[in-house]
């Protein structure tokens, strides 16, 4: 089964800091993006049931496009986070340029999963990310993370806020995912959608 392939055969392919070093385009790619410390690496590890993506409590640790591949199936791309990092302005500019270049030229990028920290819901930088994805005409899903740390009323409010913003965006899938990597909530449902993406 493809699901077992994801869990057993996914491997780290490369870490890219220059657009000229991107892997070939022979496989479809799915990107994971969000604010620093939103839980991208933890979510990836939960999806593939392996600690393949490096996690850190320090925001801004991911400084490159990190590619993970399931042979002959699909690639996952872990983006640098936005919004906070104890790095120089030049370094942050380079990360942003790398992401923009990738979004602009990558033909085999089929979808982006934009992660939103449910504890804080939409921040200014999240709104900018939504606008960027729309401007690049990139299909995307919204994934709420760390739902185990949020009260139901606050989670419902966050959902409604996001839905009202994306409901008229033709590049946004109207399905919003609720996940907790810590408690493995929503991971099975998310994986099912990933496996269906062509």
PDB file of C-alpha atoms in Angstrom:
ATOM      1  CA  UNK A   1       0.000   0.000   0.000  1.00  0.00           C
ATOM      2  CA  UNK A   2       1.095   3.563  -0.687  1.00  0.00           C
ATOM      3  CA  UNK A   3       0.437   4.471   2.940  1.00  0.00           C
ATOM      4  CA  UNK A   4       2.891   1.859   4.150  1.00  0.00           C
ATOM      5  CA  UNK A   5       5.353   3.118   1.552  1.00  0.00           C
ATOM      6  CA  UNK A   6       5.186   6.607   3.039  1.00  0.00           C
ATOM      7  CA  UNK A   7       5.807   5.274   6.514  1.00  0.00           C
ATOM      8  CA  UNK A   8       8.547   2.792   5.654  1.00  0.00           C
ATOM      9  CA  UNK A   9      10.407   4.202   2.667  1.00  0.00           C
ATOM     10  CA  UNK A  10      10.358   7.994   3.010  1.00  0.00           C
ATOM     11  CA  UNK A  11      13.909   9.322   3.246  1.00  0.00           C
ATOM     12  CA  UNK A  12      15.701  12.653   3.468  1.00  0.00           C
ATOM     13  CA  UNK A  13      16.721  13.669  -0.050  1.00  0.00           C
ATOM     14  CA  UNK A  14      18.417  17.068   0.160  1.00  0.00           C
ATOM     15  CA  UNK A  15      18.616  20.438   1.852  1.00  0.00           C
ATOM     16  CA  UNK A  16      18.532  23.319  -0.632  1.00  0.00           C
ATOM     17  CA  UNK A  17      19.664  26.890  -0.023  1.00  0.00           C
ATOM     18  CA  UNK A  18      20.031  27.889  -3.680  1.00  0.00           C
ATOM     19  CA  UNK A  19      17.309  27.626  -6.293  1.00  0.00           C
ATOM     20  CA  UNK A  20      19.812  26.184  -8.776  1.00  0.00           C
ATOM     21  CA  UNK A  21      20.261  23.157  -6.506  1.00  0.00           C
ATOM     22  CA  UNK A  22      16.641  21.974  -6.588  1.00  0.00           C
ATOM     23  CA  UNK A  23      16.065  18.254  -7.256  1.00  0.00           C
ATOM     24  CA  UNK A  24      14.748  17.288 -10.671  1.00  0.00           C
ATOM     25  CA  UNK A  25      11.034  17.628 -11.320  1.00  0.00           C
ATOM     26  CA  UNK A  26      10.229  13.978 -11.957  1.00  0.00           C
ATOM     27  CA  UNK A  27       8.004  13.656  -8.858  1.00  0.00           C
ATOM     28  CA  UNK A  28       5.109  15.743  -7.584  1.00  0.00           C
ATOM     29  CA  UNK A  29       5.900  17.804  -4.499  1.00  0.00           C
ATOM     30  CA  UNK A  30       3.800  18.896  -1.543  1.00  0.00           C
ATOM     31  CA  UNK A  31       5.037  21.822   0.532  1.00  0.00           C
ATOM     32  CA  UNK A  32       4.611  22.432   4.270  1.00  0.00           C
ATOM     33  CA  UNK A  33       4.801  26.066   5.324  1.00  0.00           C
ATOM     34  CA  UNK A  34       3.916  28.229   8.308  1.00  0.00           C
ATOM     35  CA  UNK A  35       5.178  30.486  11.062  1.00  0.00           C
ATOM     36  CA  UNK A  36       8.333  29.575  12.901  1.00  0.00           C
ATOM     37  CA  UNK A  37       7.625  27.022  15.637  1.00  0.00           C
ATOM     38  CA  UNK A  38       4.188  26.165  14.179  1.00  0.00           C
ATOM     39  CA  UNK A  39       5.110  22.479  14.188  1.00  0.00           C
ATOM     40  CA  UNK A  40       5.979  21.704  10.559  1.00  0.00           C
ATOM     41  CA  UNK A  41       8.668  19.152  11.305  1.00  0.00           C
ATOM     42  CA  UNK A  42       6.602  17.485  14.029  1.00  0.00           C
ATOM     43  CA  UNK A  43       3.666  17.173  11.651  1.00  0.00           C
ATOM     44  CA  UNK A  44       5.845  15.667   8.936  1.00  0.00           C
ATOM     45  CA  UNK A  45       7.243  13.164  11.410  1.00  0.00           C
ATOM     46  CA  UNK A  46       3.715  12.213  12.455  1.00  0.00           C
ATOM     47  CA  UNK A  47       2.619  11.722   8.857  1.00  0.00           C
ATOM     48  CA  UNK A  48       5.469   9.362   8.028  1.00  0.00           C
ATOM     49  CA  UNK A  49       5.685   7.923  11.573  1.00  0.00           C
ATOM     50  CA  UNK A  50       9.398   8.547  11.705  1.00  0.00           C
ATOM     51  CA  UNK A  51      11.640  11.219  13.245  1.00  0.00           C
ATOM     52  CA  UNK A  52      13.082  12.056   9.859  1.00  0.00           C
ATOM     53  CA  UNK A  53      12.477  15.813  10.004  1.00  0.00           C
ATOM     54  CA  UNK A  54      14.541  17.672  12.578  1.00  0.00           C
ATOM     55  CA  UNK A  55      12.452  19.344  15.250  1.00  0.00           C
ATOM     56  CA  UNK A  56      13.488  22.146  17.564  1.00  0.00           C
ATOM     57  CA  UNK A  57      12.033  24.358  20.274  1.00  0.00           C
ATOM     58  CA  UNK A  58      14.059  27.198  18.799  1.00  0.00           C
ATOM     59  CA  UNK A  59      12.036  29.202  16.233  1.00  0.00           C
ATOM     60  CA  UNK A  60      13.702  29.717  12.874  1.00  0.00           C
ATOM     61  CA  UNK A  61      15.849  26.578  12.969  1.00  0.00           C
ATOM     62  CA  UNK A  62      14.859  25.490   9.431  1.00  0.00           C
ATOM     63  CA  UNK A  63      16.896  27.663   7.071  1.00  0.00           C
ATOM     64  CA  UNK A  64      16.518  25.793   3.802  1.00  0.00           C
ATOM     65  CA  UNK A  65      14.056  23.889   1.657  1.00  0.00           C
ATOM     66  CA  UNK A  66      14.294  20.334   2.990  1.00  0.00           C
ATOM     67  CA  UNK A  67      13.175  17.596   0.619  1.00  0.00           C
ATOM     68  CA  UNK A  68      11.917  14.171   1.723  1.00  0.00           C
ATOM     69  CA  UNK A  69      11.096  11.554  -0.893  1.00  0.00           C
ATOM     70  CA  UNK A  70       9.004   8.428  -1.177  1.00  0.00           C
ATOM     71  CA  UNK A  71      10.690   6.672  -4.123  1.00  0.00           C
ATOM     72  CA  UNK A  72       8.667   6.882  -7.348  1.00  0.00           C
ATOM     73  CA  UNK A  73       5.699   8.326  -5.418  1.00  0.00           C
ATOM     74  CA  UNK A  74       5.985  11.841  -4.013  1.00  0.00           C
ATOM     75  CA  UNK A  75       8.189  14.407  -2.255  1.00  0.00           C
ATOM     76  CA  UNK A  76       7.498  16.479   0.830  1.00  0.00           C
ATOM     77  CA  UNK A  77       9.123  19.908   1.144  1.00  0.00           C
ATOM     78  CA  UNK A  78       9.687  21.480   4.561  1.00  0.00           C
ATOM     79  CA  UNK A  79       9.857  25.276   4.098  1.00  0.00           C
ATOM     80  CA  UNK A  80      11.705  27.717   6.354  1.00  0.00           C
ATOM     81  CA  UNK A  81       9.256  29.247   8.809  1.00  0.00           C
ATOM     82  CA  UNK A  82       8.285  32.896   8.728  1.00  0.00           C
ATOM     83  CA  UNK A  83       7.565  35.496  11.377  1.00  0.00           C
ATOM     84  CA  UNK A  84      10.407  35.028  13.830  1.00  0.00           C
ATOM     85  CA  UNK A  85      14.035  34.034  13.780  1.00  0.00           C
ATOM     86  CA  UNK A  86      17.158  35.117  15.632  1.00  0.00           C
ATOM     87  CA  UNK A  87      19.054  35.553  12.393  1.00  0.00           C
ATOM     88  CA  UNK A  88      20.429  38.474  10.453  1.00  0.00           C
ATOM     89  CA  UNK A  89      18.219  40.428   8.057  1.00  0.00           C
ATOM     90  CA  UNK A  90      20.386  39.210   5.170  1.00  0.00           C
ATOM     91  CA  UNK A  91      19.804  35.553   6.115  1.00  0.00           C
ATOM     92  CA  UNK A  92      16.060  36.082   6.450  1.00  0.00           C
ATOM     93  CA  UNK A  93      16.000  37.868   3.092  1.00  0.00           C
ATOM     94  CA  UNK A  94      17.741  34.892   1.500  1.00  0.00           C
ATOM     95  CA  UNK A  95      15.202  32.453   2.976  1.00  0.00           C
ATOM     96  CA  UNK A  96      12.300  34.540   1.715  1.00  0.00           C
ATOM     97  CA  UNK A  97      13.851  34.871  -1.733  1.00  0.00           C
ATOM     98  CA  UNK A  98      14.388  31.114  -1.891  1.00  0.00           C
ATOM     99  CA  UNK A  99      10.726  30.449  -1.065  1.00  0.00           C
ATOM    100  CA  UNK A 100       9.459  33.025  -3.550  1.00  0.00           C
ATOM    101  CA  UNK A 101      11.688  31.657  -6.298  1.00  0.00           C
ATOM    102  CA  UNK A 102      10.538  28.127  -5.554  1.00  0.00           C
ATOM    103  CA  UNK A 103       6.859  29.105  -5.589  1.00  0.00           C
ATOM    104  CA  UNK A 104       7.399  30.996  -8.810  1.00  0.00           C
ATOM    105  CA  UNK A 105       9.158  28.371 -10.910  1.00  0.00           C
ATOM    106  CA  UNK A 106       8.406  24.912  -9.523  1.00  0.00           C
ATOM    107  CA  UNK A 107       6.247  23.074 -12.061  1.00  0.00           C
ATOM    108  CA  UNK A 108       5.815  19.891 -10.039  1.00  0.00           C
ATOM    109  CA  UNK A 109       4.601  21.609  -6.852  1.00  0.00           C
ATOM    110  CA  UNK A 110       1.017  20.367  -6.662  1.00  0.00           C
ATOM    111  CA  UNK A 111      -0.113  21.737  -3.308  1.00  0.00           C
ATOM    112  CA  UNK A 112       0.899  23.560  -0.140  1.00  0.00           C
ATOM    113  CA  UNK A 113      -0.224  22.741   3.372  1.00  0.00           C
ATOM    114  CA  UNK A 114      -0.183  26.048   5.238  1.00  0.00           C
ATOM    115  CA  UNK A 115       0.104  25.407   8.962  1.00  0.00           C
ATOM    116  CA  UNK A 116      -1.569  27.795  11.400  1.00  0.00           C
ATOM    117  CA  UNK A 117      -0.911  27.630  15.155  1.00  0.00           C
ATOM    118  CA  UNK A 118      -4.393  27.269  16.645  1.00  0.00           C
ATOM    119  CA  UNK A 119      -3.257  28.971  19.869  1.00  0.00           C
ATOM    120  CA  UNK A 120      -2.738  32.240  18.005  1.00  0.00           C
ATOM    121  CA  UNK A 121      -4.901  31.724  14.901  1.00  0.00           C
ATOM    122  CA  UNK A 122      -4.184  34.086  12.002  1.00  0.00           C
ATOM    123  CA  UNK A 123      -1.343  36.550  12.435  1.00  0.00           C
ATOM    124  CA  UNK A 124      -0.289  39.257   9.986  1.00  0.00           C
ATOM    125  CA  UNK A 125       2.370  37.030   8.448  1.00  0.00           C
ATOM    126  CA  UNK A 126      -0.162  34.240   7.938  1.00  0.00           C
ATOM    127  CA  UNK A 127      -2.374  36.641   6.002  1.00  0.00           C
ATOM    128  CA  UNK A 128       0.603  37.631   3.868  1.00  0.00           C
ATOM    129  CA  UNK A 129       1.338  33.957   3.199  1.00  0.00           C
ATOM    130  CA  UNK A 130      -2.253  33.436   2.062  1.00  0.00           C
ATOM    131  CA  UNK A 131      -1.957  36.389  -0.287  1.00  0.00           C
ATOM    132  CA  UNK A 132       1.353  35.105  -1.657  1.00  0.00           C
ATOM    133  CA  UNK A 133      -0.059  31.677  -2.418  1.00  0.00           C
ATOM    134  CA  UNK A 134      -2.970  33.295  -4.210  1.00  0.00           C
ATOM    135  CA  UNK A 135      -0.684  35.578  -6.219  1.00  0.00           C
ATOM    136  CA  UNK A 136       1.394  32.568  -7.298  1.00  0.00           C
ATOM    137  CA  UNK A 137      -1.819  30.671  -8.108  1.00  0.00           C
ATOM    138  CA  UNK A 138      -0.822  27.806  -5.830  1.00  0.00           C
ATOM    139  CA  UNK A 139      -3.413  25.388  -4.480  1.00  0.00           C
ATOM    140  CA  UNK A 140      -3.293  25.054  -0.718  1.00  0.00           C
ATOM    141  CA  UNK A 141      -4.885  23.554   2.387  1.00  0.00           C
ATOM    142  CA  UNK A 142      -5.063  25.067   5.862  1.00  0.00           C
ATOM    143  CA  UNK A 143      -3.873  22.894   8.755  1.00  0.00           C
ATOM    144  CA  UNK A 144      -4.503  24.010  12.326  1.00  0.00           C
ATOM    145  CA  UNK A 145      -1.799  22.663  14.635  1.00  0.00           C
ATOM    146  CA  UNK A 146      -1.508  22.139  18.408  1.00  0.00           C
ATOM    147  CA  UNK A 147      -5.272  21.831  18.894  1.00  0.00           C
ATOM    148  CA  UNK A 148      -4.684  19.926  22.142  1.00  0.00           C
ATOM    149  CA  UNK A 149      -3.608  23.234  23.694  1.00  0.00           C
ATOM    150  CA  UNK A 150      -6.747  25.201  22.757  1.00  0.00           C
ATOM    151  CA  UNK A 151     -10.249  25.363  24.238  1.00  0.00           C
ATOM    152  CA  UNK A 152     -13.060  24.303  21.919  1.00  0.00           C
ATOM    153  CA  UNK A 153     -14.691  27.749  21.793  1.00  0.00           C
ATOM    154  CA  UNK A 154     -11.389  29.365  20.812  1.00  0.00           C
ATOM    155  CA  UNK A 155     -10.793  26.665  18.207  1.00  0.00           C
ATOM    156  CA  UNK A 156     -14.261  27.191  16.721  1.00  0.00           C
ATOM    157  CA  UNK A 157     -13.661  30.930  16.589  1.00  0.00           C
ATOM    158  CA  UNK A 158     -10.326  30.402  14.835  1.00  0.00           C
ATOM    159  CA  UNK A 159     -11.918  28.054  12.318  1.00  0.00           C
ATOM    160  CA  UNK A 160     -14.692  30.543  11.506  1.00  0.00           C
ATOM    161  CA  UNK A 161     -12.184  33.363  11.129  1.00  0.00           C
ATOM    162  CA  UNK A 162     -10.061  31.393   8.677  1.00  0.00           C
ATOM    163  CA  UNK A 163     -13.009  29.999   6.747  1.00  0.00           C
ATOM    164  CA  UNK A 164     -14.458  33.472   6.177  1.00  0.00           C
ATOM    165  CA  UNK A 165     -11.115  34.602   4.765  1.00  0.00           C
ATOM    166  CA  UNK A 166     -10.514  31.668   2.417  1.00  0.00           C
ATOM    167  CA  UNK A 167     -14.067  30.880   1.296  1.00  0.00           C
ATOM    168  CA  UNK A 168     -13.781  33.102  -1.778  1.00  0.00           C
ATOM    169  CA  UNK A 169     -10.203  32.141  -2.608  1.00  0.00           C
ATOM    170  CA  UNK A 170     -10.358  29.723  -5.549  1.00  0.00           C
ATOM    171  CA  UNK A 171      -6.904  28.347  -4.734  1.00  0.00           C
ATOM    172  CA  UNK A 172      -7.852  27.430  -1.157  1.00  0.00           C
ATOM    173  CA  UNK A 173      -9.343  24.041  -0.417  1.00  0.00           C
ATOM    174  CA  UNK A 174     -12.321  24.640   1.850  1.00  0.00           C
ATOM    175  CA  UNK A 175     -11.392  21.687   4.064  1.00  0.00           C
ATOM    176  CA  UNK A 176      -9.560  22.895   7.180  1.00  0.00           C
ATOM    177  CA  UNK A 177      -7.643  20.253   9.135  1.00  0.00           C
ATOM    178  CA  UNK A 178      -7.435  20.058  12.945  1.00  0.00           C
ATOM    179  CA  UNK A 179      -4.243  18.379  14.111  1.00  0.00           C
ATOM    180  CA  UNK A 180      -2.127  17.619  17.143  1.00  0.00           C
ATOM    181  CA  UNK A 181       1.194  15.903  16.542  1.00  0.00           C
ATOM    182  CA  UNK A 182       1.562  15.337  20.267  1.00  0.00           C
ATOM    183  CA  UNK A 183      -1.693  13.364  20.496  1.00  0.00           C
ATOM    184  CA  UNK A 184      -1.725  12.155  16.887  1.00  0.00           C
ATOM    185  CA  UNK A 185      -5.068  13.853  16.255  1.00  0.00           C
ATOM    186  CA  UNK A 186      -6.140  14.518  12.673  1.00  0.00           C
ATOM    187  CA  UNK A 187      -3.037  12.850  11.227  1.00  0.00           C
ATOM    188  CA  UNK A 188      -4.853   9.890   9.664  1.00  0.00           C
ATOM    189  CA  UNK A 189      -7.322  12.193   7.914  1.00  0.00           C
ATOM    190  CA  UNK A 190      -4.541  14.457   6.695  1.00  0.00           C
ATOM    191  CA  UNK A 191      -2.546  11.509   5.374  1.00  0.00           C
ATOM    192  CA  UNK A 192      -5.593  10.241   3.471  1.00  0.00           C
ATOM    193  CA  UNK A 193      -5.894  13.556   1.622  1.00  0.00           C
ATOM    194  CA  UNK A 194      -2.161  13.646   0.879  1.00  0.00           C
ATOM    195  CA  UNK A 195      -2.350  10.178  -0.664  1.00  0.00           C
ATOM    196  CA  UNK A 196      -5.218  11.329  -2.899  1.00  0.00           C
ATOM    197  CA  UNK A 197      -3.331  14.326  -4.313  1.00  0.00           C
ATOM    198  CA  UNK A 198      -2.197  13.819  -7.888  1.00  0.00           C
TER     199      UNK A 198
END
